[in-house]
PDB file of N, CA, C and O in Angstrom:
ATOM      1  N   MET A   1      61.597 -27.920 -15.280  1.00  0.00           N
ATOM      2  CA  MET A   1      60.743 -26.833 -15.717  1.00  0.00           C
ATOM      3  C   MET A   1      59.648 -27.345 -16.664  1.00  0.00           C
ATOM      4  O   MET A   1      58.512 -26.909 -16.588  1.00  0.00           O
ATOM      5  N   LEU A   2      60.045 -28.264 -17.562  1.00  0.00           N
ATOM      6  CA  LEU A   2      59.074 -28.814 -18.506  1.00  0.00           C
ATOM      7  C   LEU A   2      57.981 -29.591 -17.774  1.00  0.00           C
ATOM      8  O   LEU A   2      56.807 -29.518 -18.142  1.00  0.00           O
ATOM      9  N   CYS A   3      58.357 -30.297 -16.743  1.00  0.00           N
ATOM     10  CA  CYS A   3      57.362 -31.056 -15.957  1.00  0.00           C
ATOM     11  C   CYS A   3      56.362 -30.122 -15.289  1.00  0.00           C
ATOM     12  O   CYS A   3      55.158 -30.423 -15.231  1.00  0.00           O
ATOM     13  N   ILE A   4      56.824 -29.001 -14.802  1.00  0.00           N
ATOM     14  CA  ILE A   4      55.933 -28.028 -14.171  1.00  0.00           C
ATOM     15  C   ILE A   4      54.939 -27.481 -15.182  1.00  0.00           C
ATOM     16  O   ILE A   4      53.741 -27.370 -14.903  1.00  0.00           O
ATOM     17  N   VAL A   5      55.424 -27.185 -16.387  1.00  0.00           N
ATOM     18  CA  VAL A   5      54.539 -26.671 -17.437  1.00  0.00           C
ATOM     19  C   VAL A   5      53.513 -27.721 -17.842  1.00  0.00           C
ATOM     20  O   VAL A   5      52.328 -27.413 -18.044  1.00  0.00           O
ATOM     21  N   LEU A   6      53.930 -28.980 -17.978  1.00  0.00           N
ATOM     22  CA  LEU A   6      52.996 -30.044 -18.347  1.00  0.00           C
ATOM     23  C   LEU A   6      51.934 -30.267 -17.273  1.00  0.00           C
ATOM     24  O   LEU A   6      50.760 -30.485 -17.577  1.00  0.00           O
ATOM     25  N   ILE A   7      52.325 -30.238 -16.023  1.00  0.00           N
ATOM     26  CA  ILE A   7      51.359 -30.386 -14.925  1.00  0.00           C
ATOM     27  C   ILE A   7      50.387 -29.216 -14.913  1.00  0.00           C
ATOM     28  O   ILE A   7      49.173 -29.394 -14.762  1.00  0.00           O
ATOM     29  N   PHE A   8      50.901 -28.024 -15.101  1.00  0.00           N
ATOM     30  CA  PHE A   8      50.050 -26.832 -15.146  1.00  0.00           C
ATOM     31  C   PHE A   8      49.074 -26.890 -16.319  1.00  0.00           C
ATOM     32  O   PHE A   8      47.896 -26.555 -16.177  1.00  0.00           O
ATOM     33  N   ALA A   9      49.536 -27.360 -17.470  1.00  0.00           N
ATOM     34  CA  ALA A   9      48.660 -27.485 -18.634  1.00  0.00           C
ATOM     35  C   ALA A   9      47.583 -28.536 -18.399  1.00  0.00           C
ATOM     36  O   ALA A   9      46.422 -28.361 -18.803  1.00  0.00           O
ATOM     37  N   ALA A  10      47.945 -29.636 -17.747  1.00  0.00           N
ATOM     38  CA  ALA A  10      46.962 -30.681 -17.448  1.00  0.00           C
ATOM     39  C   ALA A  10      45.898 -30.175 -16.484  1.00  0.00           C
ATOM     40  O   ALA A  10      44.706 -30.468 -16.634  1.00  0.00           O
ATOM     41  N   LEU A  11      46.299 -29.405 -15.490  1.00  0.00           N
ATOM     42  CA  LEU A  11      45.324 -28.844 -14.548  1.00  0.00           C
ATOM     43  C   LEU A  11      44.409 -27.828 -15.213  1.00  0.00           C
ATOM     44  O   LEU A  11      43.211 -27.778 -14.918  1.00  0.00           O
ATOM     45  N   LEU A  12      44.971 -27.012 -16.097  1.00  0.00           N
ATOM     46  CA  LEU A  12      44.144 -26.023 -16.788  1.00  0.00           C
ATOM     47  C   LEU A  12      43.212 -26.655 -17.812  1.00  0.00           C
ATOM     48  O   LEU A  12      42.155 -26.104 -18.120  1.00  0.00           O
ATOM     49  N   SER A  13      43.583 -27.813 -18.354  1.00  0.00           N
ATOM     50  CA  SER A  13      42.693 -28.473 -19.310  1.00  0.00           C
ATOM     51  C   SER A  13      41.415 -28.964 -18.639  1.00  0.00           C
ATOM     52  O   SER A  13      40.403 -29.164 -19.300  1.00  0.00           O
ATOM     53  N   LEU A  14      41.451 -29.158 -17.326  1.00  0.00           N
ATOM     54  CA  LEU A  14      40.232 -29.532 -16.604  1.00  0.00           C
ATOM     55  C   LEU A  14      39.245 -28.375 -16.553  1.00  0.00           C
ATOM     56  O   LEU A  14      38.036 -28.593 -16.455  1.00  0.00           O
ATOM     57  N   LEU A  15      39.738 -27.142 -16.614  1.00  0.00           N
ATOM     58  CA  LEU A  15      38.870 -25.976 -16.578  1.00  0.00           C
ATOM     59  C   LEU A  15      38.383 -25.542 -17.958  1.00  0.00           C
ATOM     60  O   LEU A  15      37.508 -24.692 -18.072  1.00  0.00           O
ATOM     61  N   ALA A  16      38.959 -26.113 -19.012  1.00  0.00           N
ATOM     62  CA  ALA A  16      38.630 -25.689 -20.373  1.00  0.00           C
ATOM     63  C   ALA A  16      37.202 -26.089 -20.741  1.00  0.00           C
ATOM     64  O   ALA A  16      36.698 -27.152 -20.346  1.00  0.00           O
ATOM     65  N   PHE A  17      36.553 -25.235 -21.522  1.00  0.00           N
ATOM     66  CA  PHE A  17      35.196 -25.498 -21.990  1.00  0.00           C
ATOM     67  C   PHE A  17      35.259 -26.535 -23.102  1.00  0.00           C
ATOM     68  O   PHE A  17      36.002 -26.384 -24.069  1.00  0.00           O
ATOM     69  N   LYS A  18      34.454 -27.592 -22.958  1.00  0.00           N
ATOM     70  CA  LYS A  18      34.423 -28.650 -23.962  1.00  0.00           C
ATOM     71  C   LYS A  18      33.002 -28.779 -24.482  1.00  0.00           C
ATOM     72  O   LYS A  18      32.069 -29.011 -23.726  1.00  0.00           O
ATOM     73  N   ASN A  19      32.853 -28.652 -25.788  1.00  0.00           N
ATOM     74  CA  ASN A  19      31.562 -28.790 -26.436  1.00  0.00           C
ATOM     75  C   ASN A  19      31.505 -30.175 -27.064  1.00  0.00           C
ATOM     76  O   ASN A  19      32.258 -30.478 -27.985  1.00  0.00           O
ATOM     77  N   ASN A  20      30.629 -31.007 -26.586  1.00  0.00           N
ATOM     78  CA  ASN A  20      30.562 -32.381 -27.077  1.00  0.00           C
ATOM     79  C   ASN A  20      29.812 -32.507 -28.391  1.00  0.00           C
ATOM     80  O   ASN A  20      30.082 -33.409 -29.165  1.00  0.00           O
ATOM     81  N   LYS A  21      28.856 -31.637 -28.654  1.00  0.00           N
ATOM     82  CA  LYS A  21      28.101 -31.733 -29.898  1.00  0.00           C
ATOM     83  C   LYS A  21      28.524 -30.603 -30.844  1.00  0.00           C
ATOM     84  O   LYS A  21      28.583 -29.439 -30.451  1.00  0.00           O
ATOM     85  N   PRO A  22      28.840 -30.940 -32.094  1.00  0.00           N
ATOM     86  CA  PRO A  22      29.274 -29.913 -33.040  1.00  0.00           C
ATOM     87  C   PRO A  22      28.107 -29.017 -33.461  1.00  0.00           C
ATOM     88  O   PRO A  22      26.960 -29.451 -33.514  1.00  0.00           O
ATOM     89  N   GLY A  23      28.426 -27.768 -33.754  1.00  0.00           N
ATOM     90  CA  GLY A  23      27.414 -26.822 -34.200  1.00  0.00           C
ATOM     91  C   GLY A  23      27.014 -27.058 -35.646  1.00  0.00           C
ATOM     92  O   GLY A  23      27.584 -27.900 -36.345  1.00  0.00           O
ATOM     93  N   ALA A  24      26.001 -26.312 -36.095  1.00  0.00           N
ATOM     94  CA  ALA A  24      25.482 -26.512 -37.452  1.00  0.00           C
ATOM     95  C   ALA A  24      26.510 -26.152 -38.517  1.00  0.00           C
ATOM     96  O   ALA A  24      26.630 -26.826 -39.530  1.00  0.00           O
ATOM     97  N   GLY A  25      27.271 -25.096 -38.305  1.00  0.00           N
ATOM     98  CA  GLY A  25      28.220 -24.668 -39.324  1.00  0.00           C
ATOM     99  C   GLY A  25      29.654 -25.016 -39.010  1.00  0.00           C
ATOM    100  O   GLY A  25      30.574 -24.512 -39.653  1.00  0.00           O
ATOM    101  N   GLN A  26      29.880 -25.897 -38.065  1.00  0.00           N
ATOM    102  CA  GLN A  26      31.240 -26.193 -37.644  1.00  0.00           C
ATOM    103  C   GLN A  26      32.022 -26.972 -38.698  1.00  0.00           C
ATOM    104  O   GLN A  26      33.224 -26.819 -38.813  1.00  0.00           O
ATOM    105  N   ARG A  27      31.375 -27.763 -39.505  1.00  0.00           N
ATOM    106  CA  ARG A  27      32.055 -28.572 -40.517  1.00  0.00           C
ATOM    107  C   ARG A  27      32.060 -27.905 -41.892  1.00  0.00           C
ATOM    108  O   ARG A  27      32.592 -28.457 -42.834  1.00  0.00           O
ATOM    109  N   LYS A  28      31.484 -26.702 -42.028  1.00  0.00           N
ATOM    110  CA  LYS A  28      31.455 -25.999 -43.314  1.00  0.00           C
ATOM    111  C   LYS A  28      32.738 -25.201 -43.502  1.00  0.00           C
ATOM    112  O   LYS A  28      33.381 -24.792 -42.546  1.00  0.00           O
ATOM    113  N   SER A  29      33.090 -24.987 -44.770  1.00  0.00           N
ATOM    114  CA  SER A  29      34.259 -24.152 -45.051  1.00  0.00           C
ATOM    115  C   SER A  29      33.904 -22.685 -44.817  1.00  0.00           C
ATOM    116  O   SER A  29      32.766 -22.268 -44.986  1.00  0.00           O
ATOM    117  N   TYR A  30      34.893 -21.910 -44.409  1.00  0.00           N
ATOM    118  CA  TYR A  30      34.674 -20.510 -44.069  1.00  0.00           C
ATOM    119  C   TYR A  30      35.505 -19.642 -44.992  1.00  0.00           C
ATOM    120  O   TYR A  30      36.700 -19.861 -45.160  1.00  0.00           O
ATOM    121  N   ALA A  31      34.871 -18.649 -45.598  1.00  0.00           N
ATOM    122  CA  ALA A  31      35.566 -17.734 -46.501  1.00  0.00           C
ATOM    123  C   ALA A  31      35.138 -16.314 -46.184  1.00  0.00           C
ATOM    124  O   ALA A  31      34.336 -15.709 -46.889  1.00  0.00           O
ATOM    125  N   CYS A  32      35.642 -15.774 -45.112  1.00  0.00           N
ATOM    126  CA  CYS A  32      35.400 -14.376 -44.716  1.00  0.00           C
ATOM    127  C   CYS A  32      33.920 -14.067 -44.568  1.00  0.00           C
ATOM    128  O   CYS A  32      33.450 -13.010 -44.968  1.00  0.00           O
ATOM    129  N   GLY A  33      33.158 -14.982 -44.042  1.00  0.00           N
ATOM    130  CA  GLY A  33      31.755 -14.747 -43.795  1.00  0.00           C
ATOM    131  C   GLY A  33      30.854 -15.011 -44.977  1.00  0.00           C
ATOM    132  O   GLY A  33      29.649 -14.842 -44.887  1.00  0.00           O
ATOM    133  N   GLU A  34      31.411 -15.429 -46.107  1.00  0.00           N
ATOM    134  CA  GLU A  34      30.602 -15.697 -47.287  1.00  0.00           C
ATOM    135  C   GLU A  34      30.311 -17.192 -47.375  1.00  0.00           C
ATOM    136  O   GLU A  34      31.131 -18.022 -47.014  1.00  0.00           O
ATOM    137  N   ASP A  35      29.127 -17.516 -47.874  1.00  0.00           N
ATOM    138  CA  ASP A  35      28.808 -18.915 -48.108  1.00  0.00           C
ATOM    139  C   ASP A  35      29.493 -19.360 -49.390  1.00  0.00           C
ATOM    140  O   ASP A  35      29.288 -18.777 -50.461  1.00  0.00           O
ATOM    141  N   VAL A  36      30.306 -20.387 -49.294  1.00  0.00           N
ATOM    142  CA  VAL A  36      31.048 -20.885 -50.443  1.00  0.00           C
ATOM    143  C   VAL A  36      30.367 -22.151 -50.943  1.00  0.00           C
ATOM    144  O   VAL A  36      30.249 -23.129 -50.208  1.00  0.00           O
ATOM    145  N   LYS A  37      29.934 -22.137 -52.184  1.00  0.00           N
ATOM    146  CA  LYS A  37      29.271 -23.300 -52.754  1.00  0.00           C
ATOM    147  C   LYS A  37      30.283 -24.358 -53.172  1.00  0.00           C
ATOM    148  O   LYS A  37      30.067 -25.527 -53.018  1.00  0.00           O
ATOM    149  N   ASN A  38      31.403 -23.919 -53.718  1.00  0.00           N
ATOM    150  CA  ASN A  38      32.408 -24.831 -54.227  1.00  0.00           C
ATOM    151  C   ASN A  38      33.738 -24.501 -53.552  1.00  0.00           C
ATOM    152  O   ASN A  38      34.103 -23.345 -53.435  1.00  0.00           O
ATOM    153  N   ASN A  39      34.455 -25.495 -53.119  1.00  0.00           N
ATOM    154  CA  ASN A  39      35.725 -25.250 -52.441  1.00  0.00           C
ATOM    155  C   ASN A  39      36.857 -24.904 -53.395  1.00  0.00           C
ATOM    156  O   ASN A  39      37.931 -24.545 -52.965  1.00  0.00           O
ATOM    157  N   ARG A  40      36.644 -25.014 -54.683  1.00  0.00           N
ATOM    158  CA  ARG A  40      37.703 -24.767 -55.661  1.00  0.00           C
ATOM    159  C   ARG A  40      37.454 -23.458 -56.405  1.00  0.00           C
ATOM    160  O   ARG A  40      37.184 -23.448 -57.599  1.00  0.00           O
ATOM    161  N   ILE A  41      37.574 -22.372 -55.699  1.00  0.00           N
ATOM    162  CA  ILE A  41      37.430 -21.067 -56.326  1.00  0.00           C
ATOM    163  C   ILE A  41      38.740 -20.718 -57.004  1.00  0.00           C
ATOM    164  O   ILE A  41      39.809 -20.807 -56.403  1.00  0.00           O
ATOM    165  N   GLN A  42      38.676 -20.316 -58.266  1.00  0.00           N
ATOM    166  CA  GLN A  42      39.871 -19.955 -59.011  1.00  0.00           C
ATOM    167  C   GLN A  42      39.776 -18.483 -59.412  1.00  0.00           C
ATOM    168  O   GLN A  42      39.072 -18.128 -60.346  1.00  0.00           O
ATOM    169  N   PRO A  43      40.492 -17.626 -58.703  1.00  0.00           N
ATOM    170  CA  PRO A  43      40.425 -16.201 -59.038  1.00  0.00           C
ATOM    171  C   PRO A  43      41.111 -15.907 -60.362  1.00  0.00           C
ATOM    172  O   PRO A  43      41.964 -16.647 -60.835  1.00  0.00           O
ATOM    173  N   ASP A  44      40.726 -14.799 -60.959  1.00  0.00           N
ATOM    174  CA  ASP A  44      41.275 -14.378 -62.243  1.00  0.00           C
ATOM    175  C   ASP A  44      42.482 -13.478 -61.997  1.00  0.00           C
ATOM    176  O   ASP A  44      42.359 -12.408 -61.418  1.00  0.00           O
ATOM    177  N   TYR A  45      43.649 -13.926 -62.434  1.00  0.00           N
ATOM    178  CA  TYR A  45      44.881 -13.169 -62.227  1.00  0.00           C
ATOM    179  C   TYR A  45      45.306 -12.407 -63.487  1.00  0.00           C
ATOM    180  O   TYR A  45      46.447 -11.989 -63.580  1.00  0.00           O
ATOM    181  N   SER A  46      44.432 -12.242 -64.436  1.00  0.00           N
ATOM    182  CA  SER A  46      44.830 -11.613 -65.695  1.00  0.00           C
ATOM    183  C   SER A  46      45.247 -10.160 -65.515  1.00  0.00           C
ATOM    184  O   SER A  46      46.096  -9.671 -66.257  1.00  0.00           O
ATOM    185  N   GLN A  47      44.704  -9.459 -64.538  1.00  0.00           N
ATOM    186  CA  GLN A  47      45.115  -8.079 -64.293  1.00  0.00           C
ATOM    187  C   GLN A  47      46.275  -7.996 -63.307  1.00  0.00           C
ATOM    188  O   GLN A  47      46.972  -6.993 -63.259  1.00  0.00           O
ATOM    189  N   PHE A  48      46.506  -9.047 -62.537  1.00  0.00           N
ATOM    190  CA  PHE A  48      47.544  -9.017 -61.523  1.00  0.00           C
ATOM    191  C   PHE A  48      48.940  -9.186 -62.114  1.00  0.00           C
ATOM    192  O   PHE A  48      49.868  -8.478 -61.723  1.00  0.00           O
ATOM    193  N   PHE A  49      49.117 -10.113 -63.054  1.00  0.00           N
ATOM    194  CA  PHE A  49      50.454 -10.436 -63.541  1.00  0.00           C
ATOM    195  C   PHE A  49      51.144  -9.298 -64.277  1.00  0.00           C
ATOM    196  O   PHE A  49      52.340  -9.086 -64.062  1.00  0.00           O
ATOM    197  N   PRO A  50      50.471  -8.529 -65.130  1.00  0.00           N
ATOM    198  CA  PRO A  50      51.180  -7.386 -65.733  1.00  0.00           C
ATOM    199  C   PRO A  50      51.619  -6.361 -64.689  1.00  0.00           C
ATOM    200  O   PRO A  50      52.720  -5.805 -64.773  1.00  0.00           O
ATOM    201  N   PHE A  51      50.790  -6.118 -63.689  1.00  0.00           N
ATOM    202  CA  PHE A  51      51.156  -5.181 -62.630  1.00  0.00           C
ATOM    203  C   PHE A  51      52.332  -5.725 -61.822  1.00  0.00           C
ATOM    204  O   PHE A  51      53.258  -4.988 -61.491  1.00  0.00           O
ATOM    205  N   ALA A  52      52.324  -7.020 -61.497  1.00  0.00           N
ATOM    206  CA  ALA A  52      53.418  -7.624 -60.735  1.00  0.00           C
ATOM    207  C   ALA A  52      54.719  -7.597 -61.529  1.00  0.00           C
ATOM    208  O   ALA A  52      55.791  -7.353 -60.968  1.00  0.00           O
ATOM    209  N   TYR A  53      54.642  -7.832 -62.836  1.00  0.00           N
ATOM    210  CA  TYR A  53      55.840  -7.780 -63.680  1.00  0.00           C
ATOM    211  C   TYR A  53      56.409  -6.360 -63.693  1.00  0.00           C
ATOM    212  O   TYR A  53      57.614  -6.173 -63.524  1.00  0.00           O
ATOM    213  N   PHE A  54      55.565  -5.367 -63.888  1.00  0.00           N
ATOM    214  CA  PHE A  54      56.010  -3.972 -63.886  1.00  0.00           C
ATOM    215  C   PHE A  54      56.609  -3.601 -62.526  1.00  0.00           C
ATOM    216  O   PHE A  54      57.654  -2.956 -62.452  1.00  0.00           O
ATOM    217  N   PHE A  55      55.969  -4.000 -61.459  1.00  0.00           N
ATOM    218  CA  PHE A  55      56.441  -3.735 -60.103  1.00  0.00           C
ATOM    219  C   PHE A  55      57.829  -4.337 -59.891  1.00  0.00           C
ATOM    220  O   PHE A  55      58.722  -3.699 -59.335  1.00  0.00           O
ATOM    221  N   THR A  56      58.035  -5.571 -60.351  1.00  0.00           N
ATOM    222  CA  THR A  56      59.322  -6.237 -60.194  1.00  0.00           C
ATOM    223  C   THR A  56      60.414  -5.524 -60.984  1.00  0.00           C
ATOM    224  O   THR A  56      61.518  -5.305 -60.474  1.00  0.00           O
ATOM    225  N   ILE A  57      60.132  -5.165 -62.221  1.00  0.00           N
ATOM    226  CA  ILE A  57      61.126  -4.477 -63.056  1.00  0.00           C
ATOM    227  C   ILE A  57      61.512  -3.146 -62.430  1.00  0.00           C
ATOM    228  O   ILE A  57      62.702  -2.810 -62.336  1.00  0.00           O
ATOM    229  N   ILE A  58      60.547  -2.375 -61.965  1.00  0.00           N
ATOM    230  CA  ILE A  58      60.844  -1.073 -61.369  1.00  0.00           C
ATOM    231  C   ILE A  58      61.692  -1.243 -60.111  1.00  0.00           C
ATOM    232  O   ILE A  58      62.639  -0.483 -59.877  1.00  0.00           O
ATOM    233  N   HIS A  59      61.411  -2.251 -59.316  1.00  0.00           N
ATOM    234  CA  HIS A  59      62.184  -2.439 -58.093  1.00  0.00           C
ATOM    235  C   HIS A  59      63.587  -2.973 -58.360  1.00  0.00           C
ATOM    236  O   HIS A  59      64.528  -2.628 -57.646  1.00  0.00           O
ATOM    237  N   VAL A  60      63.756  -3.771 -59.383  1.00  0.00           N
ATOM    238  CA  VAL A  60      65.105  -4.217 -59.748  1.00  0.00           C
ATOM    239  C   VAL A  60      65.927  -3.034 -60.242  1.00  0.00           C
ATOM    240  O   VAL A  60      67.098  -2.886 -59.886  1.00  0.00           O
ATOM    241  N   VAL A  61      65.319  -2.172 -61.040  1.00  0.00           N
ATOM    242  CA  VAL A  61      66.020  -0.973 -61.519  1.00  0.00           C
ATOM    243  C   VAL A  61      66.392  -0.073 -60.351  1.00  0.00           C
ATOM    244  O   VAL A  61      67.522   0.431 -60.276  1.00  0.00           O
ATOM    245  N   ALA A  62      65.482   0.123 -59.429  1.00  0.00           N
ATOM    246  CA  ALA A  62      65.781   0.958 -58.257  1.00  0.00           C
ATOM    247  C   ALA A  62      66.892   0.342 -57.409  1.00  0.00           C
ATOM    248  O   ALA A  62      67.759   1.067 -56.905  1.00  0.00           O
ATOM    249  N   LEU A  63      66.905  -0.971 -57.285  1.00  0.00           N
ATOM    250  CA  LEU A  63      67.962  -1.640 -56.528  1.00  0.00           C
ATOM    251  C   LEU A  63      69.321  -1.473 -57.201  1.00  0.00           C
ATOM    252  O   LEU A  63      70.320  -1.195 -56.541  1.00  0.00           O
ATOM    253  N   ILE A  64      69.357  -1.611 -58.515  1.00  0.00           N
ATOM    254  CA  ILE A  64      70.621  -1.473 -59.233  1.00  0.00           C
ATOM    255  C   ILE A  64      71.142  -0.049 -59.140  1.00  0.00           C
ATOM    256  O   ILE A  64      72.322   0.179 -58.866  1.00  0.00           O
ATOM    257  N   ILE A  65      70.270   0.923 -59.342  1.00  0.00           N
ATOM    258  CA  ILE A  65      70.706   2.319 -59.297  1.00  0.00           C
ATOM    259  C   ILE A  65      71.153   2.707 -57.893  1.00  0.00           C
ATOM    260  O   ILE A  65      72.131   3.431 -57.723  1.00  0.00           O
ATOM    261  N   SER A  66      70.458   2.217 -56.879  1.00  0.00           N
ATOM    262  CA  SER A  66      70.807   2.620 -55.515  1.00  0.00           C
ATOM    263  C   SER A  66      72.079   1.956 -55.004  1.00  0.00           C
ATOM    264  O   SER A  66      72.699   2.454 -54.074  1.00  0.00           O
ATOM    265  N   THR A  67      72.505   0.855 -55.604  1.00  0.00           N
ATOM    266  CA  THR A  67      73.711   0.182 -55.125  1.00  0.00           C
ATOM    267  C   THR A  67      74.953   0.517 -55.935  1.00  0.00           C
ATOM    268  O   THR A  67      76.033   0.028 -55.618  1.00  0.00           O
ATOM    269  N   VAL A  68      74.830   1.327 -56.973  1.00  0.00           N
ATOM    270  CA  VAL A  68      75.992   1.727 -57.766  1.00  0.00           C
ATOM    271  C   VAL A  68      76.762   2.791 -56.989  1.00  0.00           C
ATOM    272  O   VAL A  68      76.186   3.763 -56.517  1.00  0.00           O
ATOM    273  N   PRO A  69      78.073   2.617 -56.852  1.00  0.00           N
ATOM    274  CA  PRO A  69      78.862   3.644 -56.153  1.00  0.00           C
ATOM    275  C   PRO A  69      78.844   4.973 -56.910  1.00  0.00           C
ATOM    276  O   PRO A  69      78.947   4.997 -58.130  1.00  0.00           O
ATOM    277  N   ALA A  70      78.734   6.059 -56.192  1.00  0.00           N
ATOM    278  CA  ALA A  70      78.627   7.378 -56.823  1.00  0.00           C
ATOM    279  C   ALA A  70      79.966   7.894 -57.305  1.00  0.00           C
ATOM    280  O   ALA A  70      80.009   8.762 -58.169  1.00  0.00           O
ATOM    281  N   VAL A  71      81.064   7.393 -56.795  1.00  0.00           N
ATOM    282  CA  VAL A  71      82.382   7.927 -57.147  1.00  0.00           C
ATOM    283  C   VAL A  71      82.909   7.358 -58.452  1.00  0.00           C
ATOM    284  O   VAL A  71      83.795   7.947 -59.064  1.00  0.00           O
ATOM    285  N   ASN A  72      82.387   6.254 -58.910  1.00  0.00           N
ATOM    286  CA  ASN A  72      82.913   5.611 -60.095  1.00  0.00           C
ATOM    287  C   ASN A  72      81.897   5.701 -61.231  1.00  0.00           C
ATOM    288  O   ASN A  72      80.827   5.107 -61.172  1.00  0.00           O
ATOM    289  N   THR A  73      82.229   6.426 -62.301  1.00  0.00           N
ATOM    290  CA  THR A  73      81.299   6.575 -63.425  1.00  0.00           C
ATOM    291  C   THR A  73      81.294   5.344 -64.316  1.00  0.00           C
ATOM    292  O   THR A  73      80.327   5.102 -65.026  1.00  0.00           O
ATOM    293  N   ALA A  74      82.355   4.560 -64.292  1.00  0.00           N
ATOM    294  CA  ALA A  74      82.390   3.339 -65.099  1.00  0.00           C
ATOM    295  C   ALA A  74      81.348   2.344 -64.606  1.00  0.00           C
ATOM    296  O   ALA A  74      80.681   1.686 -65.408  1.00  0.00           O
ATOM    297  N   SER A  75      81.201   2.225 -63.309  1.00  0.00           N
ATOM    298  CA  SER A  75      80.200   1.299 -62.783  1.00  0.00           C
ATOM    299  C   SER A  75      78.784   1.805 -63.060  1.00  0.00           C
ATOM    300  O   SER A  75      77.871   1.004 -63.243  1.00  0.00           O
ATOM    301  N   LEU A  76      78.612   3.118 -63.119  1.00  0.00           N
ATOM    302  CA  LEU A  76      77.299   3.672 -63.470  1.00  0.00           C
ATOM    303  C   LEU A  76      76.938   3.334 -64.909  1.00  0.00           C
ATOM    304  O   LEU A  76      75.800   2.967 -65.199  1.00  0.00           O
ATOM    305  N   SER A  77      77.915   3.413 -65.804  1.00  0.00           N
ATOM    306  CA  SER A  77      77.630   3.079 -67.203  1.00  0.00           C
ATOM    307  C   SER A  77      77.321   1.587 -67.356  1.00  0.00           C
ATOM    308  O   SER A  77      76.444   1.207 -68.133  1.00  0.00           O
ATOM    309  N   ILE A  78      78.018   0.742 -66.617  1.00  0.00           N
ATOM    310  CA  ILE A  78      77.714  -0.691 -66.656  1.00  0.00           C
ATOM    311  C   ILE A  78      76.307  -0.955 -66.122  1.00  0.00           C
ATOM    312  O   ILE A  78      75.563  -1.767 -66.673  1.00  0.00           O
ATOM    313  N   ALA A  79      75.921  -0.265 -65.058  1.00  0.00           N
ATOM    314  CA  ALA A  79      74.576  -0.427 -64.502  1.00  0.00           C
ATOM    315  C   ALA A  79      73.516   0.035 -65.498  1.00  0.00           C
ATOM    316  O   ALA A  79      72.476  -0.612 -65.639  1.00  0.00           O
ATOM    317  N   LEU A  80      73.761   1.131 -66.202  1.00  0.00           N
ATOM    318  CA  LEU A  80      72.794   1.617 -67.188  1.00  0.00           C
ATOM    319  C   LEU A  80      72.671   0.656 -68.366  1.00  0.00           C
ATOM    320  O   LEU A  80      71.578   0.450 -68.916  1.00  0.00           O
ATOM    321  N   ILE A  81      73.802   0.049 -68.769  1.00  0.00           N
ATOM    322  CA  ILE A  81      73.753  -0.952 -69.841  1.00  0.00           C
ATOM    323  C   ILE A  81      72.954  -2.166 -69.381  1.00  0.00           C
ATOM    324  O   ILE A  81      72.118  -2.705 -70.125  1.00  0.00           O
ATOM    325  N   TYR A  82      73.158  -2.578 -68.150  1.00  0.00           N
ATOM    326  CA  TYR A  82      72.398  -3.709 -67.603  1.00  0.00           C
ATOM    327  C   TYR A  82      70.905  -3.400 -67.534  1.00  0.00           C
ATOM    328  O   TYR A  82      70.074  -4.245 -67.881  1.00  0.00           O
ATOM    329  N   ILE A  83      70.579  -2.185 -67.099  1.00  0.00           N
ATOM    330  CA  ILE A  83      69.162  -1.802 -67.000  1.00  0.00           C
ATOM    331  C   ILE A  83      68.523  -1.743 -68.386  1.00  0.00           C
ATOM    332  O   ILE A  83      67.387  -2.178 -68.572  1.00  0.00           O
ATOM    333  N   SER A  84      69.243  -1.226 -69.364  1.00  0.00           N
ATOM    334  CA  SER A  84      68.662  -1.150 -70.709  1.00  0.00           C
ATOM    335  C   SER A  84      68.495  -2.530 -71.329  1.00  0.00           C
ATOM    336  O   SER A  84      67.630  -2.735 -72.191  1.00  0.00           O
ATOM    337  N   ALA A  85      69.300  -3.518 -70.915  1.00  0.00           N
ATOM    338  CA  ALA A  85      69.165  -4.866 -71.428  1.00  0.00           C
ATOM    339  C   ALA A  85      67.946  -5.574 -70.847  1.00  0.00           C
ATOM    340  O   ALA A  85      67.406  -6.499 -71.449  1.00  0.00           O
ATOM    341  N   CYS A  86      67.514  -5.130 -69.655  1.00  0.00           N
ATOM    342  CA  CYS A  86      66.321  -5.758 -69.053  1.00  0.00           C
ATOM    343  C   CYS A  86      65.118  -5.322 -69.828  1.00  0.00           C
ATOM    344  O   CYS A  86      64.174  -5.882 -70.029  1.00  0.00           O
TER     345      CYS A  86
END
């Protein structure tokens, strides 16, 4: 089966379009259609990290509360103590 696929790929490569000369912008870096002067763009994450920290804490709390069994109040109190320690 592998031999059949390799032969088929070799035959189809004869039909493939081959461009021998590179275009004007083929060697330039691409950033969503914008011209990039420097390849080392460093975005500012100062607003992202507080939001990510809050998002993580809220999801950990939701995970703990949702996995506590409803029939046992002792485990609920342990979960609340754990959440308050975070």
